[in-house]
Tab-separated table of C-alpha atoms in Angstrom:
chain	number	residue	atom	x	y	z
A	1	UNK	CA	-56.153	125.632	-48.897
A	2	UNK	CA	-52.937	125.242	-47.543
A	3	UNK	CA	-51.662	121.673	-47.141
A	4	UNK	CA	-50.352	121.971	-43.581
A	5	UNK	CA	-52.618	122.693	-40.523
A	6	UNK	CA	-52.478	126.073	-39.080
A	7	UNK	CA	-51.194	126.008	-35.436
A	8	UNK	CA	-54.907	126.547	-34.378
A	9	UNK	CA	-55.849	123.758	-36.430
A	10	UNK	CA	-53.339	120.920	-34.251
A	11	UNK	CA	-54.628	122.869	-31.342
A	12	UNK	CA	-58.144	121.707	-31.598
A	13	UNK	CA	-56.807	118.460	-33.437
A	14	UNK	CA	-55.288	117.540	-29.952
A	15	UNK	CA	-58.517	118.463	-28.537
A	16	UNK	CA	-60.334	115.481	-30.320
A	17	UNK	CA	-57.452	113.425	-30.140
A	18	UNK	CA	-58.519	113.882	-25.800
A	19	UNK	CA	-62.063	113.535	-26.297
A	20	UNK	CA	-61.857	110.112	-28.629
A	21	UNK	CA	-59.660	108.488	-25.932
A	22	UNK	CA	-61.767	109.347	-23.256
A	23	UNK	CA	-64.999	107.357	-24.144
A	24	UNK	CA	-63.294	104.206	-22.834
A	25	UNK	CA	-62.676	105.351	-19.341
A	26	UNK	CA	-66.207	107.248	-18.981
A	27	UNK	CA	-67.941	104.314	-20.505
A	28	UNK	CA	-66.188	102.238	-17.908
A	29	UNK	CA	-67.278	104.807	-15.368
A	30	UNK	CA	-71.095	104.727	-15.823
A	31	UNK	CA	-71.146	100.567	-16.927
A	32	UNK	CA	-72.179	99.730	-13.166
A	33	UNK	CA	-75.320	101.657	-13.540
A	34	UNK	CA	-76.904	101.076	-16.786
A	35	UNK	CA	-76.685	97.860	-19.385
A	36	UNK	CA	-74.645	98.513	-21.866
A	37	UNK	CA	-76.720	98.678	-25.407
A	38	UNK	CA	-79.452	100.724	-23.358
A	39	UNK	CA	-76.413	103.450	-22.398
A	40	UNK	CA	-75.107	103.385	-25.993
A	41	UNK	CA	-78.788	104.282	-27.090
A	42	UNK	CA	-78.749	107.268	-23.915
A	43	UNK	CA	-75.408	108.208	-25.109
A	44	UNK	CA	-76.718	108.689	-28.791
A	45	UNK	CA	-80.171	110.454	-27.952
A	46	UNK	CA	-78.491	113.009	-25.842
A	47	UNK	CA	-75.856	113.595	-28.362
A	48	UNK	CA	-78.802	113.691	-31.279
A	49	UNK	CA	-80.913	115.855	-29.275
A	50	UNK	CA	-78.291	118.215	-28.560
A	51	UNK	CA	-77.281	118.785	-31.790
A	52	UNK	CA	-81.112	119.261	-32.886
A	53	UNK	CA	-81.343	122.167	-30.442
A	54	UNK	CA	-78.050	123.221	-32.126
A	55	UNK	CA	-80.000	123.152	-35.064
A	56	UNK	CA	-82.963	125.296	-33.668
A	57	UNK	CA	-80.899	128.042	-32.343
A	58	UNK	CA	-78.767	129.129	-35.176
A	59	UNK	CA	-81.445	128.219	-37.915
A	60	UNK	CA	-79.527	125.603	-39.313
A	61	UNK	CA	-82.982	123.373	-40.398
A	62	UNK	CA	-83.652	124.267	-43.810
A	63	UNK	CA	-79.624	123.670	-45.240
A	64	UNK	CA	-79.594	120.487	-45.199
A	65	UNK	CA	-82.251	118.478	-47.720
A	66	UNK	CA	-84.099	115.310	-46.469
A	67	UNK	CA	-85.705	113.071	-49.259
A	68	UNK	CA	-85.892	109.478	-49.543
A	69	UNK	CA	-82.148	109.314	-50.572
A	70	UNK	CA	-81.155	111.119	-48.042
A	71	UNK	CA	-82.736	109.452	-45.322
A	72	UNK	CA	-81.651	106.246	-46.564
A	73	UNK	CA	-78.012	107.309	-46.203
A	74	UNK	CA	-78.135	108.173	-42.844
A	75	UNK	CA	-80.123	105.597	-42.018
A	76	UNK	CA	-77.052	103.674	-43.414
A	77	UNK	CA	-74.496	105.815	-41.462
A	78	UNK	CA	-76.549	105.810	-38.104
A	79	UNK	CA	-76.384	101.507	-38.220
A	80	UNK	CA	-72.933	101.657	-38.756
A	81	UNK	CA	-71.495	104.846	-37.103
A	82	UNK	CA	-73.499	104.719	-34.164
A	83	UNK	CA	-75.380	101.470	-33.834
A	84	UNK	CA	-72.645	99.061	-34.407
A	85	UNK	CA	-70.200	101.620	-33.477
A	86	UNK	CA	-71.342	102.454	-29.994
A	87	UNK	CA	-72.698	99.228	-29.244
A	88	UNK	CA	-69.229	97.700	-30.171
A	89	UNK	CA	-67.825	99.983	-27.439
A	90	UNK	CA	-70.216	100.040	-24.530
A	91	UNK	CA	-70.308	96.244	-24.853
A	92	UNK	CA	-66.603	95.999	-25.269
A	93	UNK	CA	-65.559	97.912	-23.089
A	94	UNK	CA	-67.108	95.696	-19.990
A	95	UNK	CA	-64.659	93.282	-21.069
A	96	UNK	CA	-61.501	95.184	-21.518
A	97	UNK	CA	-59.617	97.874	-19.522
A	98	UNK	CA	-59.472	101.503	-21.094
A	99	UNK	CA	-56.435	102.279	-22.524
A	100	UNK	CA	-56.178	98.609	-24.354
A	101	UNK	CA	-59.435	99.374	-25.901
A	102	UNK	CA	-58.868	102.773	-26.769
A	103	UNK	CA	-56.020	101.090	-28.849
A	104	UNK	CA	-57.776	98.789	-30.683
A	105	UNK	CA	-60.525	101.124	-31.282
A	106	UNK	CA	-57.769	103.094	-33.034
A	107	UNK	CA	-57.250	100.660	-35.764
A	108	UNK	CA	-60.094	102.463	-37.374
A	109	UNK	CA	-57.894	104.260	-39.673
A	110	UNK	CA	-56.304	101.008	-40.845
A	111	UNK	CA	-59.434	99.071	-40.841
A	112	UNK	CA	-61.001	102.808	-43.200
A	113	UNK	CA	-57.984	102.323	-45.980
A	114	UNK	CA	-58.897	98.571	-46.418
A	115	UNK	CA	-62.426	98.947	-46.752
A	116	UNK	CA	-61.554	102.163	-48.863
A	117	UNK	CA	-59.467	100.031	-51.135
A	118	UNK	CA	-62.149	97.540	-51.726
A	119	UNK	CA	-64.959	99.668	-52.297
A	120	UNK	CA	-64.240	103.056	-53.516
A	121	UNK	CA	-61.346	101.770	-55.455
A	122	UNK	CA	-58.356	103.830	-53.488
A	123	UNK	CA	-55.323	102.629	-54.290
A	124	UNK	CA	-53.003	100.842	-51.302
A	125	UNK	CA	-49.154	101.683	-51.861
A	126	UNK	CA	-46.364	99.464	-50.985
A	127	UNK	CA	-46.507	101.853	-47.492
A	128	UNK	CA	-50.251	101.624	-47.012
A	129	UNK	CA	-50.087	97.440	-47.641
A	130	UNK	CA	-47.394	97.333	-44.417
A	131	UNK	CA	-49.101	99.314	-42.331
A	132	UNK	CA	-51.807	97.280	-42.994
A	133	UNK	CA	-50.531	93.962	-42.295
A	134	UNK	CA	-48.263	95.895	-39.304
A	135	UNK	CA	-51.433	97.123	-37.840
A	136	UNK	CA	-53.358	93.443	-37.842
A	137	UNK	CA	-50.126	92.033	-36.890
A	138	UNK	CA	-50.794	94.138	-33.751
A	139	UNK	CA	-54.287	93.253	-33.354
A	140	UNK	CA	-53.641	89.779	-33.413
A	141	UNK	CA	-51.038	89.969	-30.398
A	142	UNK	CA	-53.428	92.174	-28.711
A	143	UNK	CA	-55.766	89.515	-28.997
A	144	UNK	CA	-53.553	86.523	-28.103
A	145	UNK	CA	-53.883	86.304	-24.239
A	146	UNK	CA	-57.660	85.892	-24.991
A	147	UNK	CA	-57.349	82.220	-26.706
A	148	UNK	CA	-55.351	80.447	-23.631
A	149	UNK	CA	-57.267	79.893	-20.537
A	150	UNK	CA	-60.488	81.069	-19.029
A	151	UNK	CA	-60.210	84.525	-21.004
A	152	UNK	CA	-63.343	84.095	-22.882
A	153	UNK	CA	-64.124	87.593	-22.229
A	154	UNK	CA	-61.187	89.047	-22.956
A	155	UNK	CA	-61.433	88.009	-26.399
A	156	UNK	CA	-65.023	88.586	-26.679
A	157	UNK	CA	-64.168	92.097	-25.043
A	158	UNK	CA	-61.628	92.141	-28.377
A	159	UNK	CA	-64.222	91.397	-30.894
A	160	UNK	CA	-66.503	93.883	-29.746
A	161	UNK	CA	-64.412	96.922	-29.748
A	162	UNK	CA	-62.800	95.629	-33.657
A	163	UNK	CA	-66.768	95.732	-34.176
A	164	UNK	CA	-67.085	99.106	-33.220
A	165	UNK	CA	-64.082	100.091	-35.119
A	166	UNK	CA	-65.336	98.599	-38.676
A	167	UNK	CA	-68.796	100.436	-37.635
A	168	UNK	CA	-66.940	103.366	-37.332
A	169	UNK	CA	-64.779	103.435	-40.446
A	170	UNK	CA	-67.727	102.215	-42.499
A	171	UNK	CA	-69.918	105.196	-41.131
A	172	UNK	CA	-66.613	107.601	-41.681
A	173	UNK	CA	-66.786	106.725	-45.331
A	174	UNK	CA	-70.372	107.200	-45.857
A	175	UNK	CA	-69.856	110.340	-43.930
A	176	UNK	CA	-67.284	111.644	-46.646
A	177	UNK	CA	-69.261	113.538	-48.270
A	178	UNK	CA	-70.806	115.595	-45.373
A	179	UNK	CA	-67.364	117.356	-44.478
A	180	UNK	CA	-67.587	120.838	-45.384
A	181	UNK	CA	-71.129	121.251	-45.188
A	182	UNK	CA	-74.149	121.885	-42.707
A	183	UNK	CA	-72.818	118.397	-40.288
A	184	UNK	CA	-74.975	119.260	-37.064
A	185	UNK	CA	-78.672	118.434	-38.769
A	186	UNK	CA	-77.432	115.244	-40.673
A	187	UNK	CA	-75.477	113.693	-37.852
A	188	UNK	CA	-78.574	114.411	-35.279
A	189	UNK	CA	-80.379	112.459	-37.448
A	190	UNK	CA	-78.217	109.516	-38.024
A	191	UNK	CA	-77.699	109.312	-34.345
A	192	UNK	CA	-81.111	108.960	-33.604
A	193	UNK	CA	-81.667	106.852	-36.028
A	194	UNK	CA	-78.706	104.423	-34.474
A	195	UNK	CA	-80.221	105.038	-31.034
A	196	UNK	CA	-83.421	103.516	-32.121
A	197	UNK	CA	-81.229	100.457	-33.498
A	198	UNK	CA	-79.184	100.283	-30.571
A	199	UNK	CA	-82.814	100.462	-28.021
A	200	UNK	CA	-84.038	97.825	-30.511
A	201	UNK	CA	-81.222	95.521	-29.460
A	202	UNK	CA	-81.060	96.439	-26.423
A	203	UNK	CA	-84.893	94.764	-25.857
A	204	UNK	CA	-83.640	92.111	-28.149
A	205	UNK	CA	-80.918	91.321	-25.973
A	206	UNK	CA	-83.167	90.985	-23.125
A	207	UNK	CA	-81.455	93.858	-20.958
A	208	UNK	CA	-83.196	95.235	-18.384
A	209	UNK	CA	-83.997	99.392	-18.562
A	210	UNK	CA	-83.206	100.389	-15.349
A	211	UNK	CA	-80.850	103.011	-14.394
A	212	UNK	CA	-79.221	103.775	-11.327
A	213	UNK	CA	-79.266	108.060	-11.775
A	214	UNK	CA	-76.177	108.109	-9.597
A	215	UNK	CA	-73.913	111.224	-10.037
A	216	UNK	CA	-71.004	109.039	-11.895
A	217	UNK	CA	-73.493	107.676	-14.230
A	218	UNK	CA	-75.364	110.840	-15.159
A	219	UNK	CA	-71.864	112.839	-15.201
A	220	UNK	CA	-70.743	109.862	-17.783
A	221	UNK	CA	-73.223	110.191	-20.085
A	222	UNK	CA	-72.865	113.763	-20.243
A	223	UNK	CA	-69.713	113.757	-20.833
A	224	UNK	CA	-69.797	110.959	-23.690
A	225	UNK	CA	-72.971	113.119	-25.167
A	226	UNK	CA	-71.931	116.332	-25.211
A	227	UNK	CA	-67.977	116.427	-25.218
A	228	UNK	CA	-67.356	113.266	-26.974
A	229	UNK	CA	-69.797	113.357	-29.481
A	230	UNK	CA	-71.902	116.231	-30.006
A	231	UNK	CA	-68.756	118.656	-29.775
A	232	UNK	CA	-65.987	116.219	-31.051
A	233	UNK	CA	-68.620	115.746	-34.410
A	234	UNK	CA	-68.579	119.947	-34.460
A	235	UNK	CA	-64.597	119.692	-34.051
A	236	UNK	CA	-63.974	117.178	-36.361
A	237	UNK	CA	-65.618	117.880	-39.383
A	238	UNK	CA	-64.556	121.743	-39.174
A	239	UNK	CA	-61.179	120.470	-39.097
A	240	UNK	CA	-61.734	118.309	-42.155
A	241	UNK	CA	-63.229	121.430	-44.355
A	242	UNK	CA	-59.940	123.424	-43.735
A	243	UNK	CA	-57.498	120.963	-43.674
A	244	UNK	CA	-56.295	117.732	-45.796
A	245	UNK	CA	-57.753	114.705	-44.129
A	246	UNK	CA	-54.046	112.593	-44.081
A	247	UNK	CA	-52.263	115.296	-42.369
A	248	UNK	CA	-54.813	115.318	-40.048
A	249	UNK	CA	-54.835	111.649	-38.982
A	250	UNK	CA	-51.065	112.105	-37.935
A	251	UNK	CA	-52.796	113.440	-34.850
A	252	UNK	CA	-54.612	110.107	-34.467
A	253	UNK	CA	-51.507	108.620	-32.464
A	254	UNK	CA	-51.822	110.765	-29.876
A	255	UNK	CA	-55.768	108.998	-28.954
A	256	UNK	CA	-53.931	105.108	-27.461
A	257	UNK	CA	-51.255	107.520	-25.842
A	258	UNK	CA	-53.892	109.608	-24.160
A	259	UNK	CA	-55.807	106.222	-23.559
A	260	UNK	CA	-53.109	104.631	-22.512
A	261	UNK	CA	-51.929	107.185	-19.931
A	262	UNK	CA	-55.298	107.523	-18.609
A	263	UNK	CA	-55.490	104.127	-17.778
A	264	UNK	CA	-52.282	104.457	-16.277
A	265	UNK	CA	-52.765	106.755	-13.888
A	266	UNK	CA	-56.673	106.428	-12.830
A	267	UNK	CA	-57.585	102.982	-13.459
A	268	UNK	CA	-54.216	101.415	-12.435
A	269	UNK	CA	-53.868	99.484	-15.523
A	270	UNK	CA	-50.831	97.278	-16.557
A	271	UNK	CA	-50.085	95.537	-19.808
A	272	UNK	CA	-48.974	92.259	-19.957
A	273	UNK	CA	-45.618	92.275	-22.341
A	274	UNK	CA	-47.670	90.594	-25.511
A	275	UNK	CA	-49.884	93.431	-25.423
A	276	UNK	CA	-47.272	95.711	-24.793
A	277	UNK	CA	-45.963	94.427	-28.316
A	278	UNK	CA	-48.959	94.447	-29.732
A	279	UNK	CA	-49.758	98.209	-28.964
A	280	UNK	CA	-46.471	99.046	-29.963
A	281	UNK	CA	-47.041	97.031	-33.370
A	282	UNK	CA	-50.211	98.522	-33.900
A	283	UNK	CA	-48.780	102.283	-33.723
A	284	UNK	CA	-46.370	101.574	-35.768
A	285	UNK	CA	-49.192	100.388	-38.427
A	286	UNK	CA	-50.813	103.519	-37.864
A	287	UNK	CA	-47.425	105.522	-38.499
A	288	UNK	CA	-47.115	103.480	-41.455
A	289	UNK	CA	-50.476	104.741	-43.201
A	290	UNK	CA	-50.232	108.267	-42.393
A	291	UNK	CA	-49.836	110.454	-45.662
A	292	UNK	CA	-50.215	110.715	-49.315
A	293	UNK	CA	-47.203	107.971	-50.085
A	294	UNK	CA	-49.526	105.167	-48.430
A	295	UNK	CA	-52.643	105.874	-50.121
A	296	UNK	CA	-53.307	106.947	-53.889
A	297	UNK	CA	-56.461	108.611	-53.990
A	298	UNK	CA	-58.392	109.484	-56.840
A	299	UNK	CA	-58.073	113.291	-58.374
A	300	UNK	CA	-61.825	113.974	-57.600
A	301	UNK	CA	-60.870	112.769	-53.991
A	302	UNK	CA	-57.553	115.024	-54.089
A	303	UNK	CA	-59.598	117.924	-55.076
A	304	UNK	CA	-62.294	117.879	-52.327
A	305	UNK	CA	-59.354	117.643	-49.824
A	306	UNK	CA	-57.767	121.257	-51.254
């Protein structure tokens, strides 16, 4: 495999780049008319049943193999991918305005190396360990306006979404492993699996199911079901069977910018100038732990990448 992506390849990487940073602003969209574990749970049903019928039609049942393993895996990647990663958002998100969460929600690649360093032993660089503490550095301006004042929710609206992003790079991990193979029947089961989790809650949390069908809602939840999960999941993981996985998350700066500038321009948002540092600190993080001089990955790991 060649170790640069093809021009087609950054096409559709800019693609998902657009559909990551636009489950902030739809999930803002449809909040008024739905609590927000109950449309985390829609959001993943829709997006689980859509890629069973996926499934169905091109006779994709019988390649992947469920047994008791199996199922516990992505019973393990459904509470973190989806459960604690889409309930992290949707409840986040009613604190914070788009484009700032869409930024902290991209920490996820920082928060992934850390965990990966930990656990499956990967290897930080002198590179990798800035962009680490550059990234949290960020966070923690980011989250500064939220400890003076009356901004409780702000910085609850903080902790939620850097919830969601530790679900996320937790399920990414566990997903590993998938990329390259039959994704659609294993990641329709994990997201029903964290839509039962997340309805589970949702009762726990005392929320009330009712739904106001309006056309903004039900356009919403399409959107988040179909574009930015069902299809990004289809997106992504081709993308990660033809092409390395660190020259691919180069592309990952471009989610806060698209975040960012669609707060801008339909949800009139403005930064105050901590955040503004923070974002800017954050990136820069990011930028830090892109490519193979930040993180020293194991030769089996190397090989599965080729």
């Amino acid at each position: 495999m060649s170790m640069r992506p093809i021009p087609t390849d950054i096409a559709w990487m800019v693609i998902v780049a657009l559909l990551w940073a636009i489950c902030f602003p739809f999930i803002a969209i449809g909040l008024p008319d739905a609590p927000p574990l109950l449309f985390a749970a829609l959001r993943a049903f829709l997006a689980g049943g859509l890629l069973v019928l996926v499934c169905i039609a091109l006779r994709l049942q019988g390649t992947y193999q469920l047994n008791p393993r199996s199922l516990l895996h992505l019973g393990l990647i459904g509470l973190s991918y989806t459960a604690l990663g889409f309930g992290g958002m949707f409840l986040g998100a009613g604190h914070l305005s788009p484009g700032l969460a869409t930024v902290l929600a991209g920490t996820q690649p920082l928060i992934a190396a850390a965990i990966a360093a930990i656990w499956l032993g990967e290897t930080l660089k002198a590179k990798g360990i800035a962009g680490l503490v550059t990234g949290f550095l960020g966070v923690a301006l980011l989250s500064w306006p939220g400890f003076g004042g009356n901004n409780d929710g702000y910085l609850l609206g903080v902790t939620w979404v850097l919830m969601a992003a530790i679900g996320t790079a937790i399920g990414n991990i566990l997903l590993k492993n998938e990329a390259g193979g039959s994704i659609a029947a294993p990641m329709a089961i994990q997201l029903l699996f964290g839509g039962g989790i997340l309805l589970l809650a949702s009762a726990i949390a005392g929320e009330h199911w009712s739904v106001n069908w309006t056309v903004r809602f039900t356009g919403s939840l399409l959107i988040l079901s179909a574009l930015a999960t069902a299809a990004m999941i289809f997106l992504w993981f081709g993308l990660l069977a033809r092409a390395p996985l660190n020259q691919l998350n180069i592309f990952s700066f471009l989610t806060p910018v698209f975040g960012l500038l669609i707060g801008f321009l339909f949800f009139s948002e403005r930064l105050q100038l901590i955040q503004a540092l923070g974002i800017l600190i954050v990136v820069c993080g990011i930028a830090l732990m892109q490519g193979s001089r930040a993180i020293q990955v194991s030769v089996a790991e190397a090989g599965d990448e080729r």
